[in-house]
Short mmCIF file of C-alpha atoms and ligand atoms in Angstrom, two decimals:
data_model
loop_
_atom_site.label_atom_id
_atom_site.label_comp_id
_atom_site.label_asym_id
_atom_site.label_seq_id
_atom_site.Cartn_x
_atom_site.Cartn_y
_atom_site.Cartn_z
CA MET A 1 0.23 0.19 0.25
CA ASN A 2 1.58 3.49 -0.95
CA GLU A 3 1.78 5.96 1.43
CA LEU A 4 -1.79 8.09 -0.70
CA MET A 5 -3.94 5.43 0.22
CA SER A 6 -2.07 4.00 4.22
CA HIS A 7 -2.89 7.76 4.73
CA THR A 8 -6.98 8.18 3.59
CA ALA A 9 -7.18 5.10 5.22
CA ASP A 10 -5.48 5.83 8.63
CA ARG A 11 -8.66 8.78 8.48
CA GLY A 12 -11.11 5.90 7.64
CA GLN A 13 -12.12 6.33 4.11
CA ALA A 14 -10.39 2.81 3.74
CA GLU A 15 -13.59 2.46 0.74
CA MET A 16 -11.97 6.07 -0.61
CA PHE A 17 -10.26 5.59 -4.35
CA SER A 18 -11.81 1.89 -4.68
CA LYS A 19 -14.76 1.95 -8.48
CA ALA A 20 -17.66 2.92 -6.16
CA TRP A 21 -15.99 5.65 -5.23
CA TYR A 22 -14.60 7.13 -8.39
CA ASN A 23 -18.19 6.14 -10.04
CA GLU A 24 -19.76 8.80 -7.78
CA TYR A 25 -16.68 10.92 -7.79
CA PHE A 26 -17.19 11.22 -11.92
CA ARG A 27 -20.48 10.86 -12.12
CA ARG A 28 -20.95 14.29 -9.91
CA ALA A 29 -18.29 15.94 -11.63
CA ALA A 30 -19.13 15.59 -15.26
CA GLU A 31 -21.71 17.95 -14.39
CA SER A 32 -20.47 20.00 -11.66
CA PRO A 33 -19.87 23.60 -12.90
CA THR A 34 -18.07 24.33 -9.02
CA HIS A 35 -15.97 21.19 -10.03
CA ALA A 36 -14.98 22.81 -13.30
CA ARG A 37 -13.50 25.95 -11.64
CA PHE A 38 -11.63 23.88 -8.61
CA CYS A 39 -10.09 22.49 -11.87
CA GLU A 40 -10.22 25.68 -13.93
CA ALA A 41 -8.61 26.96 -11.06
CA VAL A 42 -6.44 24.74 -9.50
CA TYR A 43 -4.58 22.98 -13.25
CA GLY A 44 -4.88 25.56 -15.40
CA ARG A 45 -7.44 23.91 -17.58
CA ASP A 46 -11.03 22.16 -16.94
CA LEU A 47 -9.61 18.64 -18.23
CA CYS A 48 -11.79 17.25 -14.67
CA GLN A 49 -8.64 16.32 -13.31
CA HIS A 50 -8.51 14.60 -11.12
CA GLY A 51 -4.39 13.28 -10.19
CA MET A 52 -1.96 16.39 -10.14
CA MET A 53 -1.07 17.12 -13.58
CA ASP A 54 -1.22 20.49 -14.66
CA VAL A 55 -1.29 22.47 -18.10
CA ASP A 56 2.20 23.01 -18.02
CA GLU A 57 3.29 18.99 -17.24
CA MET A 58 0.86 18.26 -19.43
CA ALA A 59 2.22 19.01 -22.81
CA PHE A 60 5.63 17.82 -21.66
CA LEU A 61 3.47 14.57 -21.17
CA ALA A 62 2.55 15.41 -25.47
CA ALA A 63 5.41 16.56 -26.84
CA MET A 64 6.41 13.12 -26.18
CA LEU A 65 4.22 11.55 -28.43
CA LYS A 66 4.47 11.29 -31.76
CA PRO A 67 1.89 11.30 -34.88
CA GLY A 68 0.62 7.75 -35.05
CA GLU A 69 1.54 6.40 -32.88
CA LYS A 70 0.01 3.16 -30.60
CA VAL A 71 -0.43 4.13 -27.49
CA MET A 72 -2.50 2.80 -24.10
CA GLU A 73 -3.50 4.97 -20.96
CA ILE A 74 -4.04 3.63 -17.64
CA GLY A 75 -6.10 4.96 -14.83
CA CYS A 76 -7.70 7.72 -17.90
CA SER A 77 -10.83 8.58 -15.04
CA ASN A 78 -13.67 10.43 -18.17
CA GLY A 79 -11.15 10.52 -20.88
CA HIS A 80 -10.48 14.69 -21.10
CA ILE A 81 -6.72 14.32 -20.79
CA THR A 82 -6.60 11.53 -23.16
CA GLU A 83 -8.55 13.04 -25.30
CA GLN A 84 -6.02 16.38 -25.08
CA LEU A 85 -2.92 14.03 -25.86
CA HIS A 86 -4.66 12.90 -28.49
CA GLU A 87 -5.54 16.44 -30.60
CA GLN A 88 -2.61 17.56 -29.57
CA ALA A 89 0.13 15.28 -30.26
CA GLY A 90 -2.20 12.78 -33.11
CA CYS A 91 -1.57 9.64 -31.94
CA GLU A 92 -4.11 7.24 -31.20
CA ILE A 93 -5.60 6.41 -27.54
CA LEU A 94 -7.02 3.16 -25.72
CA GLY A 95 -7.63 4.52 -22.29
CA LEU A 96 -8.26 2.08 -19.71
CA ASP A 97 -10.28 2.37 -15.92
CA TYR A 98 -12.21 0.35 -14.07
CA ALA A 99 -15.10 3.36 -13.22
CA ASP A 100 -18.23 2.96 -15.45
CA VAL A 101 -19.65 5.20 -15.61
CA ALA A 102 -16.19 7.65 -16.10
CA VAL A 103 -15.30 5.04 -19.07
CA GLY A 104 -19.05 5.64 -20.71
CA GLN A 105 -18.85 9.25 -19.59
CA ALA A 106 -15.40 9.45 -22.01
CA LEU A 107 -17.19 7.00 -25.02
CA ARG A 108 -20.54 8.56 -25.30
CA ARG A 109 -18.42 12.17 -25.33
CA THR A 110 -15.95 10.52 -28.63
CA GLU A 111 -18.16 9.01 -30.62
CA ASP A 112 -17.07 11.13 -33.37
CA LYS A 113 -13.40 9.73 -33.05
CA ARG A 114 -13.12 6.30 -32.06
CA ASP A 115 -11.08 5.37 -34.47
CA MET A 116 -8.20 6.88 -32.95
CA LEU A 117 -9.76 7.07 -29.91
CA ASN A 118 -11.47 4.46 -27.26
CA PHE A 119 -12.06 3.54 -23.61
CA HIS A 120 -12.71 0.22 -22.15
CA CYS A 121 -13.46 -0.88 -18.77
CA VAL A 122 -10.47 -2.58 -17.65
CA ASP A 123 -9.27 -3.68 -13.41
CA LEU A 124 -5.38 -2.96 -13.69
CA ILE A 125 -5.11 -5.23 -11.29
CA HIS A 126 -7.70 -8.09 -11.81
CA ASP A 127 -7.79 -7.93 -15.61
CA ASP A 128 -6.06 -8.79 -19.22
CA LEU A 129 -4.70 -5.98 -20.10
CA PRO A 130 -6.42 -5.68 -23.74
CA GLY A 131 -4.44 -5.74 -27.17
CA GLY A 132 -0.41 -5.34 -27.16
CA ASP A 133 2.79 -4.08 -29.23
CA TYR A 134 2.14 -0.78 -27.83
CA ASP A 135 4.16 2.85 -28.29
CA VAL A 136 2.82 3.91 -25.39
CA ILE A 137 1.96 3.12 -22.31
CA VAL A 138 1.07 6.52 -20.28
CA ALA A 139 -0.16 6.50 -16.25
CA ILE A 140 -0.78 9.67 -15.14
CA ASP A 141 -0.56 9.35 -11.49
CA SER A 142 -2.55 5.66 -11.58
CA ILE A 143 0.38 4.07 -11.09
CA TYR A 144 -0.09 3.42 -7.21
CA PHE A 145 -3.27 2.09 -7.79
CA MET A 146 -1.74 -0.95 -8.87
CA GLY A 147 0.58 -1.98 -5.87
CA ASP A 148 3.56 -3.56 -6.59
CA TYR A 149 6.09 -1.51 -9.21
CA GLY A 150 7.83 -3.68 -9.82
CA ALA A 151 4.93 -6.78 -10.58
CA THR A 152 3.21 -3.46 -12.37
CA LEU A 153 5.85 -2.74 -14.73
CA ARG A 154 6.71 -6.12 -15.65
CA LYS A 155 2.17 -5.87 -16.60
CA LEU A 156 2.97 -3.23 -18.90
CA ASN A 157 6.27 -3.80 -20.01
CA ALA A 158 4.89 -6.85 -21.83
CA LYS A 159 2.57 -5.09 -23.59
CA LEU A 160 5.34 -2.57 -25.10
CA LYS A 161 6.37 -4.08 -28.35
CA PRO A 162 9.94 -3.61 -28.92
CA GLY A 163 11.76 -0.03 -28.56
CA GLY A 164 7.98 1.02 -26.89
CA ARG A 165 8.50 3.35 -24.25
CA MET A 166 6.11 4.62 -20.69
CA ILE A 167 6.03 7.47 -19.91
CA VAL A 168 4.81 6.92 -16.02
CA ALA A 169 3.88 10.73 -13.60
CA ALA A 170 4.41 9.74 -9.80
CA PHE A 171 5.24 11.37 -7.31
CA GLN A 172 7.04 10.50 -3.71
CA VAL A 173 6.49 12.34 -0.43
CA LYS A 174 9.41 11.52 2.56
CA GLU A 175 7.81 10.26 5.86
CA ASP A 176 9.74 10.61 8.86
CA HIS A 177 9.98 7.09 8.03
CA ASP A 178 12.42 7.27 4.86
CA PRO A 179 15.94 8.99 4.09
CA GLU A 180 16.18 12.85 2.49
CA SER A 181 17.36 10.37 -0.06
CA ILE A 182 14.42 8.82 -1.37
CA LEU A 183 12.73 12.48 -2.97
CA ASN A 184 16.62 12.70 -4.76
CA PRO A 185 16.32 12.36 -8.10
CA GLY A 186 18.01 8.22 -8.78
CA HIS A 187 16.24 6.99 -4.98
CA THR A 188 12.60 7.05 -4.87
CA ARG A 189 10.64 3.76 -4.62
CA MET A 190 10.16 4.03 -8.46
CA ASP A 191 13.47 4.32 -8.98
CA GLN A 192 14.57 1.84 -6.40
CA VAL A 193 12.78 -0.07 -8.61
CA LEU A 194 13.84 0.32 -12.01
CA LYS A 195 17.08 -0.05 -11.01
CA SER A 196 16.49 -3.57 -9.49
CA LEU A 197 14.95 -4.09 -12.64
CA SER A 198 18.02 -2.98 -14.93
CA SER A 199 15.47 -0.17 -17.32
CA ASP A 200 16.94 1.90 -19.08
CA TYR A 201 14.49 5.82 -18.01
CA MET A 202 15.56 9.28 -17.80
CA GLN A 203 13.25 11.23 -15.34
CA HIS A 204 12.16 14.92 -15.15
CA ASP A 205 11.72 16.86 -12.71
CA PHE A 206 7.41 18.19 -12.11
CA THR A 207 8.34 18.49 -8.59
CA THR A 208 7.81 22.37 -8.34
CA ASN A 209 5.01 21.74 -10.13
CA VAL A 210 3.23 19.58 -7.39
CA ARG A 211 4.07 21.41 -4.31
CA ASN A 212 2.00 24.58 -6.27
CA HIS A 213 -0.60 22.17 -7.23
CA TRP A 214 -1.63 21.56 -4.02
CA ILE A 215 -1.43 24.22 -2.11
CA LYS A 216 -3.86 25.41 -4.99
CA ASN A 217 -5.74 22.81 -4.35
CA TYR A 218 -5.99 22.85 -0.10
CA GLU A 219 -6.68 26.98 -1.18
CA TYR A 220 -9.60 26.22 -4.31
CA SER A 221 -10.96 23.31 -1.40
CA HIS A 222 -11.82 25.32 0.75
CA ASN A 223 -13.38 28.33 -1.01
CA LEU A 224 -14.91 27.06 -3.34
CA ARG A 225 -16.15 24.97 -0.26
CA ALA A 226 -19.74 26.47 -0.22
CA ASP A 227 -20.46 26.20 -3.82
CA PHE A 228 -20.59 23.13 -4.22
CA ASP A 229 -22.86 22.34 -0.40
CA ALA A 230 -24.76 24.84 -2.25
CA GLU A 231 -24.74 21.72 -5.47
CA GLY A 232 -25.14 19.06 -3.69
CA ASN A 233 -21.69 18.27 -3.81
CA ALA A 234 -19.72 19.06 -0.78
CA PHE A 235 -19.38 15.05 -1.95
CA LEU A 236 -17.09 16.24 -4.25
CA CYS A 237 -14.90 19.11 -2.03
CA GLU A 238 -15.39 16.28 0.65
CA ALA A 239 -12.89 14.28 -1.57
CA ARG A 240 -10.47 16.68 -1.64
CA MET A 241 -10.08 17.58 1.26
CA ALA A 242 -9.48 14.38 2.66
CA GLU A 243 -6.29 14.81 0.94
CA ASN A 244 -5.16 18.02 -0.46
CA GLY A 245 -4.04 19.04 3.21
CA TRP A 246 -1.44 15.66 4.12
CA PHE A 247 -0.46 16.79 1.01
CA LYS A 248 -0.05 20.13 1.68
CA ASP A 249 1.46 19.97 4.69
CA HIS A 250 4.54 17.63 2.56
CA ALA A 251 3.96 20.56 -0.41
CA GLU A 252 5.67 22.76 2.35
CA GLN A 253 8.05 21.06 4.70
CA GLU A 254 9.51 20.32 0.71
CA THR A 255 8.31 16.73 1.78
CA LEU A 256 6.73 15.69 -1.70
CA VAL A 257 8.81 15.52 -4.99
CA ARG A 258 7.15 14.67 -8.58
CA TYR A 259 8.65 12.56 -11.69
CA ILE A 260 7.55 12.42 -15.32
CA TYR A 261 9.60 8.82 -16.00
CA GLN A 262 10.34 7.56 -19.54
CA ILE A 263 10.83 3.44 -19.39
CA GLU A 264 12.36 2.30 -22.21
CA HIS A 265 10.78 -1.29 -23.36
CA ASN A 266 12.83 -3.96 -21.57
CA PRO A 267 13.15 -7.34 -23.65
CA ALA A 268 14.67 -9.32 -20.42
CA LEU A 269 11.84 -8.93 -19.25
CA SER A 270 9.57 -9.80 -20.90
C1 SAM B 301 -6.07 9.91 -10.16
S1 SAM B 301 -6.98 9.39 -10.74
C2 SAM B 301 -5.99 10.31 -11.82
C3 SAM B 301 -7.14 10.22 -13.09
C4 SAM B 301 -6.09 10.45 -15.02
N1 SAM B 301 -5.52 10.23 -14.75
C5 SAM B 301 -5.41 11.94 -13.77
O1 SAM B 301 -4.54 12.26 -13.92
O2 SAM B 301 -6.29 13.05 -13.95
C6 SAM B 301 -6.75 7.78 -10.84
C7 SAM B 301 -7.28 7.24 -11.79
O3 SAM B 301 -7.47 5.68 -12.09
C8 SAM B 301 -8.47 4.72 -11.84
N2 SAM B 301 -7.40 3.09 -11.02
C9 SAM B 301 -7.74 2.98 -10.12
N3 SAM B 301 -7.53 1.76 -9.01
C10 SAM B 301 -7.94 1.55 -10.34
C11 SAM B 301 -7.60 0.28 -10.36
N4 SAM B 301 -7.89 -0.77 -10.23
N5 SAM B 301 -8.60 -0.18 -12.37
C12 SAM B 301 -8.13 -0.01 -13.76
N6 SAM B 301 -8.59 2.41 -13.14
C13 SAM B 301 -7.79 2.31 -11.76
C14 SAM B 301 -9.24 5.36 -11.30
O4 SAM B 301 -10.55 5.49 -11.57
C15 SAM B 301 -8.96 6.90 -10.61
O5 SAM B 301 -9.41 7.10 -12.64
#
């Protein structure tokens, strides 16, 4: 269990991040004007986000994709980010998520783009991943939900074509029991696993973005609380507040970092 999930479980919110919880989240978020304002203010653009990727980080990620590439995105929620990546990079993307409400929203919205954009309802832990020979697999704040990083990277690596790559956006915090070095490039938990697998990879630092993100996430959830309540969407606000205090503290203490890892296909793992 990663830091985020153990933190929320500690607060008696064990059901947070379950399929039912995410379905409830996206059922409400897709229709909520206040959620749209929240995302616009916090991320720089409303794409119904539930991760930590702001518009600058997203532009960087989109520039890592090439026209015509065959991409699979894991944990795509209701696919607004997926759709934008497709629009910006011209690649073909299959988005996967277990929240069937979110996948349904994505499918309905993108019906006329089905040749280049598709979405499947898949449990990333229990189901087989569809297709294969992907040029790229993208994971934006979803890798935490798949359990052990090593097993997850092996599972994803097996779906890449030779020469393919993964693009994984993930945070790392330093808790009291962790060494200082865990925040440094080359030393995060993801780095440690990638090194143990002898994978070739590069990492790009988005620490400033993620620290700003959580400070704004905290601030706007409080600023917009009355508006969420007035819509009958206190659930959305409480969902944000359940995690943003913990992250804001780490951001202010400078014990939170974020990297995009570009990981090359590893033939030795397949
Ligand atoms: C933190 S959100 C990130 C969503 C989106 N990538 C973004 O950046 O806004 C994590 C996403 O992973 C999905 N997810 C979590 N556990 C999953 C699982 N076991 N199988 C499939 N999807 C899962 C959730 O439904 C949610 O859409």
